[in-house]
Amino acid sequence: MSPDLHGSSWGALPGGQQLRHDLELSLAYWWPRIFGYHLLQLGPLSADFDSSKCAVKHQFSIYPECGASLRGEYCQLPVKSASIDAVAMHLLLESEQDPYRILREVDRVLVSGGYLIISGINPFSSAYLGKLLPKYQQRWPWNGNFFMPARVRDWLGLLGYQLVHDERLCYHAFMSDWDFPLLLRQWQHHWLPGTGAVYLLVARKLEAPLTPLTNRQRKRVSGWQPAATAGYSGRMKRE
């Protein structure tokens, strides 16, 4: 894991403080609806996030750098299985080589019915321009991988999650010399809502109940019964 792939603070991204504010406003609806004992904040950006309105009181962070509540790798969380009620991860998947592996590890520690909050860069937006300009290609977050929200939703579906919220935020290019006028961003938000620079997904872990099958006994019929055949059981017409 390369440190230069990760953003250590919202201020490292042009418009990042406004993005954090927009995310906090959107999540203000969900925090009182998430209950449990433990909220895990993955990554420094998730740790530097106002989740004080969350009903879960014990909140702690995990990431490899100093400053985390627990230092650890995202693919090997130092947490026992099925012990976390909610996980928040902001702008994290873009910086990882195997994002699906992280989601599987998060799925391991989440309890059934737990919530997973993910935000990431939407490649179908003006934020993708940084990947085309040499000036920004080696900077965070453009030096990482941008995943379509539909792909992230597919990963969550494979893991058995129910998507309860899907939103686009922040119509911003995140480049100081490519900042679009406010009127243009408002027009984009009104007419092209799917092109927001950041996607926000809230999903809930579901598990199908294991219903024991009843012991079905074959009904015995008195009298002679023909034996079942593997082939065609109809009448044959002889020549």
XYZ file of N, CA and C in Angstrom:
717
model
N 0.853 -1.188 0.000
C 0.000 0.000 0.000
C 0.885 1.233 0.000
N 0.691 2.086 -0.960
C 1.534 3.275 -1.082
C 0.880 4.450 -0.388
N 1.593 5.151 0.518
C 1.001 6.272 1.229
C 0.562 7.383 0.313
N 1.240 7.576 -0.822
C 0.894 8.687 -1.678
C -0.394 8.467 -2.442
N -0.951 7.267 -2.329
C -2.227 7.011 -2.995
C -3.399 7.524 -2.174
N -3.178 7.812 -0.916
C -4.283 8.114 -0.014
C -4.321 9.590 0.349
N -5.526 10.103 0.478
C -5.712 11.442 0.995
C -5.795 11.387 2.507
N -4.975 12.181 3.172
C -4.949 12.162 4.632
C -5.918 13.150 5.251
N -6.427 14.078 4.445
C -7.349 15.067 4.981
C -8.248 15.581 3.856
N -9.394 16.103 4.250
C -10.315 16.660 3.256
C -9.727 17.902 2.606
N -8.888 18.626 3.337
C -8.285 19.830 2.786
C -7.295 19.562 1.670
N -6.830 18.306 1.531
C -5.905 17.965 0.447
C -6.589 17.957 -0.911
N -7.905 17.980 -0.914
C -8.679 17.971 -2.158
C -9.330 19.327 -2.342
N -9.091 20.012 -3.475
C -9.783 21.284 -3.711
C -11.289 21.100 -3.637
N -11.929 21.898 -2.816
C -13.360 21.726 -2.598
C -13.678 20.606 -1.634
N -12.654 20.045 -0.984
C -12.872 18.908 -0.099
C -13.678 19.248 1.146
N -13.477 20.428 1.686
C -14.241 20.815 2.870
C -15.729 20.944 2.543
N -16.028 21.497 1.367
C -17.428 21.590 0.952
C -18.006 20.205 0.713
N -17.194 19.306 0.162
C -17.642 17.930 -0.053
C -17.971 17.251 1.267
N -17.102 17.412 2.258
C -17.385 16.824 3.567
C -18.673 17.388 4.148
N -18.879 18.686 3.989
C -20.108 19.305 4.492
C -21.338 18.717 3.796
N -21.261 18.527 2.478
C -22.399 17.970 1.739
C -22.675 16.527 2.163
N -21.615 15.761 2.377
C -21.795 14.380 2.827
C -22.413 14.330 4.220
N -21.975 15.227 5.095
C -22.531 15.251 6.448
C -24.005 15.620 6.426
N -24.395 16.522 5.529
C -25.813 16.872 5.417
C -26.637 15.695 4.921
N -26.113 14.971 3.936
C -26.852 13.829 3.394
C -26.984 12.705 4.411
N -25.935 12.489 5.215
C -25.965 11.402 6.188
C -26.691 11.782 7.475
N -27.042 13.056 7.636
C -27.763 13.482 8.838
C -29.099 12.746 8.959
N -29.679 12.349 7.837
C -30.943 11.601 7.867
C -30.732 10.179 8.371
N -29.561 9.583 8.067
C -29.342 8.173 8.365
C -28.755 7.927 9.743
N -27.975 8.838 10.263
C -27.324 8.581 11.549
C -28.301 8.197 12.658
N -29.429 8.901 12.843
C -30.340 8.500 13.933
C -31.013 7.154 13.695
N -30.934 6.618 12.490
C -31.594 5.354 12.147
C -30.667 4.148 12.242
N -29.416 4.392 12.569
C -28.440 3.320 12.699
C -28.198 3.064 14.176
N -28.498 1.844 14.611
C -28.387 1.505 16.025
C -27.327 0.410 16.214
N -26.906 0.258 17.451
C -25.944 -0.786 17.772
C -24.931 -0.312 18.791
N -23.801 -1.010 18.819
C -22.780 -0.740 19.831
C -21.491 -0.150 19.250
N -21.163 -0.480 17.992
C -19.856 -0.088 17.457
C -20.012 0.453 16.029
N -19.392 1.607 15.789
C -19.296 2.206 14.461
C -17.827 2.268 14.083
N -17.478 1.613 12.968
C -16.103 1.580 12.488
C -15.931 2.577 11.358
N -14.934 3.455 11.494
C -14.603 4.447 10.474
C -13.300 4.027 9.808
N -13.397 3.602 8.549
C -12.223 3.123 7.822
C -11.548 4.272 7.093
N -10.280 4.486 7.370
C -9.516 5.517 6.687
C -9.507 6.835 7.428
N -8.486 7.667 7.192
C -8.395 8.964 7.888
C -9.514 9.920 7.528
N -10.015 9.872 6.292
C -11.113 10.763 5.922
C -12.391 10.398 6.663
N -12.615 9.122 6.866
C -13.800 8.695 7.619
C -13.680 9.082 9.079
N -12.451 9.028 9.604
C -12.238 9.413 11.001
C -12.466 10.904 11.195
N -12.082 11.701 10.185
C -12.257 13.156 10.254
C -13.619 13.530 9.676
N -14.660 13.001 10.292
C -16.018 13.165 9.784
C -16.952 13.300 10.972
N -17.907 14.216 10.862
C -18.833 14.460 11.960
C -19.957 13.422 11.935
N -19.850 12.438 12.821
C -20.901 11.429 12.964
C -21.485 11.467 14.375
N -21.462 12.657 14.977
C -21.938 12.800 16.350
C -23.436 12.540 16.478
N -24.182 12.679 15.376
C -25.623 12.427 15.423
C -25.973 10.956 15.301
N -24.968 10.115 15.127
C -25.207 8.685 15.010
C -25.638 8.127 16.371
N -26.624 7.226 16.344
C -27.116 6.622 17.581
C -26.111 5.648 18.183
N -25.129 5.213 17.391
C -24.089 4.317 17.903
C -23.056 5.160 18.659
N -22.875 4.880 19.915
C -22.029 5.727 20.747
C -20.543 5.407 20.614
N -20.194 4.140 20.549
C -18.775 3.787 20.453
C -18.335 3.855 18.997
N -17.504 4.848 18.688
C -17.030 5.067 17.328
C -15.506 5.076 17.341
N -14.907 4.295 16.446
C -13.456 4.221 16.402
C -13.009 4.060 14.953
N -11.733 4.345 14.707
C -11.184 4.342 13.357
C -10.078 3.307 13.224
N -9.906 2.835 11.987
C -8.817 1.916 11.646
C -8.206 2.361 10.330
N -6.886 2.548 10.328
C -6.110 2.742 9.105
C -4.636 2.554 9.457
N -3.779 2.343 8.462
C -2.387 1.976 8.761
C -1.552 3.096 9.370
N -1.910 4.360 9.124
C -1.071 5.463 9.562
C -1.312 5.806 11.029
N -0.441 6.646 11.559
C -0.592 7.121 12.938
C -1.850 7.997 13.050
N -2.431 7.991 14.225
C -3.619 8.788 14.474
C -4.887 7.975 14.542
N -4.853 6.731 14.096
C -6.036 5.873 14.130
C -6.253 5.329 15.535
N -7.501 4.997 15.831
C -7.776 4.338 17.111
C -7.095 2.980 17.168
N -7.128 2.266 16.036
C -6.416 1.000 15.886
C -5.666 1.044 14.558
N -4.399 0.728 14.574
C -3.631 0.673 13.330
C -3.754 -0.725 12.742
N -4.104 -0.781 11.474
C -4.260 -2.065 10.828
C -4.512 -1.900 9.346
N -4.366 -2.994 8.608
C -4.609 -3.004 7.176
C -6.090 -3.186 6.904
N -6.545 -2.582 5.810
C -7.961 -2.651 5.483
C -8.400 -4.062 5.109
N -7.503 -4.850 4.546
C -7.856 -6.211 4.135
C -7.673 -7.229 5.257
N -7.154 -6.793 6.400
C -6.993 -7.667 7.559
C -7.334 -6.863 8.814
N -8.583 -6.588 8.987
C -9.020 -5.741 10.096
C -8.815 -6.458 11.421
N -8.237 -5.771 12.406
C -8.018 -6.374 13.723
C -9.286 -6.372 14.572
N -10.331 -6.932 14.021
C -11.638 -6.961 14.667
C -12.233 -8.353 14.447
N -12.891 -8.890 15.452
C -13.465 -10.220 15.304
C -14.713 -10.164 14.419
N -15.059 -11.296 13.873
C -16.172 -11.390 12.935
C -17.500 -11.065 13.609
N -18.397 -10.456 12.805
C -19.768 -10.150 13.239
C -19.787 -9.392 14.569
N -18.997 -8.318 14.645
C -18.927 -7.547 15.889
C -19.195 -6.058 15.689
N -19.348 -5.610 14.449
C -19.510 -4.185 14.149
C -20.914 -3.942 13.607
N -21.542 -2.873 14.080
C -22.921 -2.578 13.666
C -22.992 -1.669 12.450
N -21.967 -0.867 12.188
C -21.969 0.028 11.035
C -20.531 0.342 10.659
N -20.290 0.475 9.356
C -18.968 0.810 8.827
C -19.124 1.968 7.854
N -18.274 2.985 7.998
C -18.247 4.125 7.076
C -16.886 4.176 6.406
N -16.875 4.300 5.085
C -15.619 4.394 4.337
C -15.774 5.438 3.245
N -15.007 6.521 3.354
C -15.114 7.652 2.440
C -13.855 7.768 1.580
N -14.061 7.781 0.261
C -12.983 7.946 -0.721
C -11.827 6.984 -0.428
N -12.164 5.737 -0.191
C -11.169 4.733 0.168
C -10.945 3.697 -0.926
N -12.014 3.262 -1.577
C -11.889 2.198 -2.580
C -10.992 2.619 -3.742
N -10.980 3.927 -4.048
C -10.173 4.408 -5.171
C -8.678 4.160 -4.967
N -8.241 4.071 -3.733
C -6.815 3.972 -3.428
C -6.339 2.548 -3.217
N -7.230 1.568 -3.406
C -6.871 0.187 -3.127
C -6.764 -0.639 -4.397
N -5.816 -1.584 -4.401
C -5.619 -2.434 -5.558
C -6.717 -3.472 -5.697
N -7.293 -3.913 -4.587
C -8.334 -4.941 -4.611
C -9.512 -4.472 -3.768
N -10.341 -3.594 -4.299
C -11.436 -3.038 -3.486
C -12.461 -4.089 -3.065
N -12.686 -5.089 -3.906
C -13.669 -6.115 -3.538
C -13.191 -6.917 -2.327
N -11.885 -7.087 -2.211
C -11.351 -7.786 -1.042
C -11.628 -7.002 0.232
N -11.545 -5.684 0.150
C -11.865 -4.853 1.318
C -13.337 -5.007 1.685
N -14.196 -5.011 0.675
C -15.627 -5.172 0.950
C -15.917 -6.525 1.594
N -15.212 -7.564 1.162
C -15.404 -8.881 1.788
C -14.944 -8.861 3.249
N -13.850 -8.148 3.522
C -13.370 -8.059 4.893
C -14.339 -7.244 5.756
N -14.882 -6.182 5.196
C -15.893 -5.409 5.922
C -17.129 -6.261 6.176
N -17.506 -7.055 5.192
C -18.657 -7.944 5.355
C -18.416 -8.941 6.484
N -17.164 -9.358 6.652
C -16.848 -10.312 7.720
C -17.120 -9.729 9.104
N -16.786 -8.454 9.310
C -16.895 -7.878 10.652
C -18.285 -7.302 10.929
N -19.087 -7.092 9.898
C -20.425 -6.524 10.091
C -21.406 -7.582 10.595
N -22.280 -7.150 11.485
C -23.343 -8.035 11.951
C -24.456 -8.074 10.911
N -25.288 -9.091 10.990
C -26.452 -9.153 10.116
C -27.388 -7.988 10.427
N -27.788 -7.267 9.394
C -28.595 -6.066 9.592
C -27.776 -4.810 9.754
N -26.431 -4.936 9.750
C -25.572 -3.778 9.894
C -25.550 -2.907 8.653
N -25.094 -1.662 8.816
C -25.087 -0.676 7.732
C -23.668 -0.460 7.216
N -23.573 -0.273 5.903
C -22.312 0.050 5.251
C -22.495 1.336 4.456
N -21.665 2.332 4.752
C -21.722 3.639 4.104
C -20.463 3.810 3.258
N -20.650 4.067 1.963
C -19.530 4.200 1.037
C -19.694 5.478 0.232
N -18.639 6.260 0.143
C -18.593 7.382 -0.790
C -17.346 7.238 -1.645
N -17.444 7.660 -2.904
C -16.320 7.531 -3.818
C -16.444 8.482 -4.981
N -15.393 8.572 -5.778
C -15.370 9.450 -6.938
C -16.141 8.805 -8.084
N -17.044 9.562 -8.665
C -17.838 9.095 -9.791
C -17.070 9.381 -11.093
N -16.649 8.331 -11.842
C -15.898 8.594 -13.083
C -16.743 9.260 -14.159
N -18.073 9.137 -14.065
C -18.949 9.787 -15.032
C -19.265 11.195 -14.543
N -18.199 12.003 -14.398
C -18.345 13.364 -13.886
C -17.142 14.179 -14.332
N -17.187 15.482 -14.031
C -16.070 16.360 -14.391
C -14.810 16.041 -13.606
N -14.932 15.295 -12.491
C -13.760 14.934 -11.709
C -12.819 14.025 -12.487
N -13.323 13.348 -13.505
C -12.482 12.447 -14.299
C -11.470 13.205 -15.151
N -11.682 14.503 -15.362
C -10.759 15.281 -16.188
C -9.336 15.243 -15.651
N -9.177 15.108 -14.341
C -7.836 15.061 -13.761
C -7.022 13.874 -14.234
N -7.684 12.789 -14.613
C -6.959 11.629 -15.123
C -6.431 11.859 -16.530
N -6.959 12.855 -17.225
C -6.534 13.141 -18.588
C -5.443 14.192 -18.654
N -5.189 14.907 -17.557
C -4.213 15.988 -17.535
C -2.963 15.549 -16.784
N -1.786 15.621 -17.405
C -0.544 15.187 -16.739
C -0.300 15.887 -15.408
N -0.776 17.107 -15.275
C -0.546 17.864 -14.050
C -1.175 17.195 -12.838
N -2.257 16.455 -13.059
C -3.006 15.879 -11.940
C -2.911 14.358 -11.861
N -2.362 13.720 -12.851
C -2.401 12.265 -12.911
C -1.684 11.584 -11.758
N -0.664 12.227 -11.194
C 0.085 11.636 -10.091
C -0.384 12.136 -8.723
N -1.447 12.903 -8.711
C -1.970 13.422 -7.453
C -3.175 12.598 -7.004
N -3.411 12.665 -5.694
C -4.617 12.045 -5.160
C -5.818 12.946 -5.454
N -6.960 12.393 -5.845
C -7.305 10.971 -5.968
C -7.137 10.404 -7.381
N -6.602 11.204 -8.311
C -6.541 10.761 -9.709
C -5.492 9.679 -9.931
N -4.577 9.477 -8.988
C -3.604 8.401 -9.133
C -4.165 7.046 -8.712
N -5.438 7.028 -8.320
C -6.103 5.776 -7.970
C -7.052 5.324 -9.065
N -7.908 4.397 -8.710
C -8.892 3.858 -9.649
C -10.274 4.399 -9.324
N -10.967 4.864 -10.367
C -12.336 5.328 -10.207
C -13.272 4.211 -10.653
N -14.240 3.865 -9.811
C -15.180 2.798 -10.118
C -16.575 3.376 -10.308
N -17.255 2.899 -11.332
C -18.628 3.333 -11.556
C -19.491 2.926 -10.361
N -20.423 3.771 -9.952
C -21.308 3.389 -8.839
C -22.055 2.088 -9.109
N -22.405 1.839 -10.374
C -23.103 0.596 -10.699
C -22.247 -0.626 -10.374
N -20.930 -0.505 -10.575
C -20.041 -1.625 -10.265
C -19.969 -1.869 -8.770
N -19.911 -0.801 -7.992
C -19.893 -0.946 -6.538
C -21.211 -1.556 -6.066
N -22.317 -1.139 -6.675
C -23.612 -1.736 -6.317
C -23.635 -3.224 -6.643
N -23.020 -3.617 -7.745
C -22.955 -5.043 -8.092
C -22.160 -5.818 -7.048
N -21.038 -5.243 -6.590
C -20.262 -5.908 -5.539
C -21.090 -6.088 -4.277
N -21.824 -5.056 -3.918
C -22.659 -5.159 -2.719
C -23.752 -6.204 -2.908
N -24.305 -6.279 -4.105
C -25.327 -7.282 -4.374
C -24.776 -8.692 -4.264
N -23.545 -8.904 -4.735
C -22.930 -10.228 -4.634
C -22.707 -10.630 -3.180
N -22.466 -9.651 -2.325
C -22.239 -9.931 -0.909
C -23.542 -10.017 -0.116
N -24.666 -9.780 -0.783
C -25.957 -9.914 -0.111
C -26.420 -8.676 0.628
N -26.132 -7.500 0.060
C -26.548 -6.247 0.697
C -27.742 -5.639 -0.034
N -28.571 -4.981 0.734
C -29.708 -4.249 0.183
C -29.362 -2.765 0.142
N -29.421 -2.184 -1.037
C -29.123 -0.758 -1.176
C -30.333 0.051 -0.721
N -30.127 0.936 0.244
C -31.228 1.739 0.776
C -31.097 3.211 0.409
N -29.916 3.613 -0.113
C -29.747 5.020 -0.501
C -28.655 5.113 -1.552
N -28.929 5.899 -2.601
C -27.976 6.092 -3.700
C -28.101 7.534 -4.159
N -27.018 8.298 -4.023
C -27.085 9.741 -4.282
C -25.787 10.227 -4.919
N -25.887 11.304 -5.728
C -24.721 11.963 -6.295
C -24.596 13.349 -5.669
N -23.363 13.719 -5.360
C -23.108 14.983 -4.665
C -21.968 15.723 -5.340
N -21.864 17.001 -5.019
C -20.687 17.820 -5.326
C -20.378 17.868 -6.820
N -20.968 18.801 -7.517
C -20.740 18.976 -8.955
C -19.518 19.884 -9.134
N -18.368 19.274 -8.905
C -17.108 19.994 -8.811
C -16.040 19.150 -9.479
N -15.076 19.773 -10.152
C -13.996 19.046 -10.819
C -12.835 18.733 -9.880
N -12.816 19.324 -8.662
C -11.753 19.136 -7.685
C -10.395 19.629 -8.186
N -10.400 20.514 -9.176
C -9.156 21.097 -9.688
C -9.289 22.607 -9.617
N -8.325 23.244 -8.958
C -8.429 24.682 -8.703
C -8.497 25.498 -9.990
N -7.791 25.083 -11.026
C -7.815 25.842 -12.278
C -8.901 25.375 -13.239
N -9.741 24.406 -12.784
C -10.848 23.944 -13.609
C -12.164 24.046 -12.844
N -12.232 24.972 -11.926
C -13.439 25.127 -11.124
C -14.527 25.797 -11.963
N -15.635 25.086 -12.165
C -16.715 25.607 -12.982
C -17.514 26.659 -12.206
N -18.082 27.641 -12.902
C -18.895 28.662 -12.223
C -20.068 28.029 -11.476
N -20.507 28.707 -10.440
C -21.592 28.189 -9.614
C -22.860 27.985 -10.440
N -23.156 28.893 -11.373
C -24.362 28.764 -12.195
C -24.319 27.495 -13.038
N -23.136 27.169 -13.562
C -23.005 25.955 -14.366
C -23.195 24.714 -13.509
N -22.663 24.741 -12.287
C -22.828 23.590 -11.390
C -24.292 23.414 -10.997
N -24.990 24.518 -10.789
C -26.412 24.421 -10.485
C -27.205 23.866 -11.662
N -26.840 24.266 -12.865
C -27.490 23.720 -14.060
C -27.222 22.228 -14.184
N -25.982 21.833 -13.913
C -25.628 20.420 -13.991
C -26.411 19.607 -12.962
N -26.531 20.140 -11.764
C -27.277 19.447 -10.718
C -28.740 19.277 -11.093
N -29.305 20.255 -11.779
C -30.729 20.201 -12.127
C -30.993 19.286 -13.321
N -30.155 19.383 -14.354
C -30.420 18.673 -15.597
C -29.638 17.370 -15.738
N -28.514 17.258 -15.050
C -27.702 16.041 -15.135
C -27.360 15.561 -13.721
N -28.359 15.154 -12.964
C -28.101 14.805 -11.557
C -27.175 13.609 -11.387
N -27.071 12.748 -12.389
C -26.224 11.578 -12.263
C -24.748 11.845 -12.465
N -24.381 13.102 -12.774
C -22.982 13.426 -13.044
C -22.299 14.109 -11.867
N -22.823 13.948 -10.671
C -22.143 14.481 -9.492
C -20.788 13.825 -9.315
N -19.817 14.578 -8.820
C -18.446 14.082 -8.734
C -18.276 12.973 -7.707
N -19.195 12.864 -6.766
C -19.080 11.871 -5.695
C -20.395 11.118 -5.570
N -20.297 9.801 -5.409
C -21.486 8.995 -5.139
C -21.517 8.639 -3.657
N -22.705 8.522 -3.127
C -22.906 8.114 -1.739
C -23.874 6.940 -1.725
N -23.424 5.819 -1.190
C -24.235 4.611 -1.107
C -24.394 4.212 0.348
N -25.612 3.893 0.721
C -25.895 3.340 2.044
C -26.561 1.989 1.819
N -25.962 0.945 2.357
C -26.463 -0.415 2.149
C -26.588 -1.122 3.494
N -27.444 -2.137 3.498
C -27.668 -2.901 4.730
C -27.416 -4.375 4.470
N -26.708 -4.990 5.381
C -26.371 -6.398 5.228
C -27.568 -7.268 5.567
N -27.931 -8.137 4.645
C -29.041 -9.052 4.839
C -28.535 -10.481 4.756
N -29.134 -11.333 5.537
C -28.825 -12.747 5.475
C -30.128 -13.526 5.439
N -30.225 -14.459 4.488
C -31.431 -15.271 4.378
C -31.524 -16.200 5.581
N -32.686 -16.256 6.216
C -32.818 -17.157 7.368
C -32.697 -18.607 6.945
N -32.042 -19.406 7.791
C -31.889 -20.828 7.514
C -33.102 -21.565 8.062
N -34.062 -21.845 7.217
C -35.295 -22.520 7.625
C -35.104 -24.021 7.495
N -35.195 -24.755 8.593
C -35.020 -26.209 8.490
C -36.138 -26.836 7.681
N -35.766 -27.770 6.831
C -36.742 -28.464 6.025
C -37.400 -29.560 6.848
N -38.721 -29.686 6.707
C -39.442 -30.733 7.412
C -39.105 -32.088 6.812
N -39.162 -33.085 7.650
C -38.866 -34.445 7.206
C -40.065 -35.001 6.463
N -39.987 -34.902 5.158
C -41.104 -35.369 4.348
C -40.991 -36.880 4.114
N -42.020 -37.582 4.444
C -42.059 -39.016 4.217
C -42.972 -39.315 3.043
N -42.527 -40.242 2.229
C -43.331 -40.606 1.064
C -44.587 -41.334 1.514
N -45.665 -40.973 0.896
C -46.938 -41.605 1.213
C -46.990 -42.980 0.563
N -47.206 -43.982 1.409
C -47.261 -45.340 0.902
C -48.657 -45.635 0.345
N -48.686 -46.236 -0.832
C -49.945 -46.606 -1.476
C -50.006 -48.115 -1.538
N -51.067 -48.657 -1.008
C -51.215 -50.115 -0.996
C -51.429 -50.630 -2.408
N -50.957 -51.808 -2.637
C -51.125 -52.401 -3.957
C -49.873 -52.267 -4.793
N -49.947 -52.862 -5.969
C -48.784 -52.866 -6.865
C -48.634 -51.521 -7.550
N -47.357 -50.996 -7.620
C -47.051 -49.730 -8.283
C -45.933 -49.960 -9.285
N -46.038 -49.365 -10.491
C -44.964 -49.536 -11.475
C -43.688 -48.825 -11.034
N -42.556 -49.397 -11.346
C -41.272 -48.791 -11.004
C -40.987 -47.623 -11.918
N -40.336 -46.588 -11.384
C -39.992 -45.422 -12.185
C -38.903 -45.776 -13.175
N -38.976 -45.199 -14.357
C -37.979 -45.440 -15.390
C -37.204 -44.176 -15.656
N -35.978 -44.339 -16.174
C -35.131 -43.187 -16.455
C -35.439 -42.579 -17.789
N -36.073 -43.301 -18.651
C -36.360 -42.791 -19.990
C -37.813 -42.404 -20.170
N -38.292 -42.532 -21.413
C -39.667 -42.170 -21.741
C -40.620 -43.218 -21.184
N -41.645 -42.780 -20.454
C -42.541 -43.704 -19.767
C -43.883 -43.853 -20.472
N -44.051 -43.277 -21.662
C -45.309 -43.385 -22.377
C -45.432 -44.691 -23.148
N -46.512 -44.829 -23.845
C -46.741 -46.058 -24.603
C -45.981 -45.984 -25.918
N -45.416 -47.141 -26.314
C -44.707 -47.235 -27.580
C -45.583 -47.942 -28.597
N -45.550 -47.390 -29.778
C -46.327 -48.016 -30.863
C -45.390 -48.893 -31.671
N -45.721 -50.179 -31.720
C -44.890 -51.130 -32.443
C -45.274 -51.125 -33.916
N -44.268 -51.309 -34.754
C -44.494 -51.348 -36.194
C -45.111 -52.667 -36.577
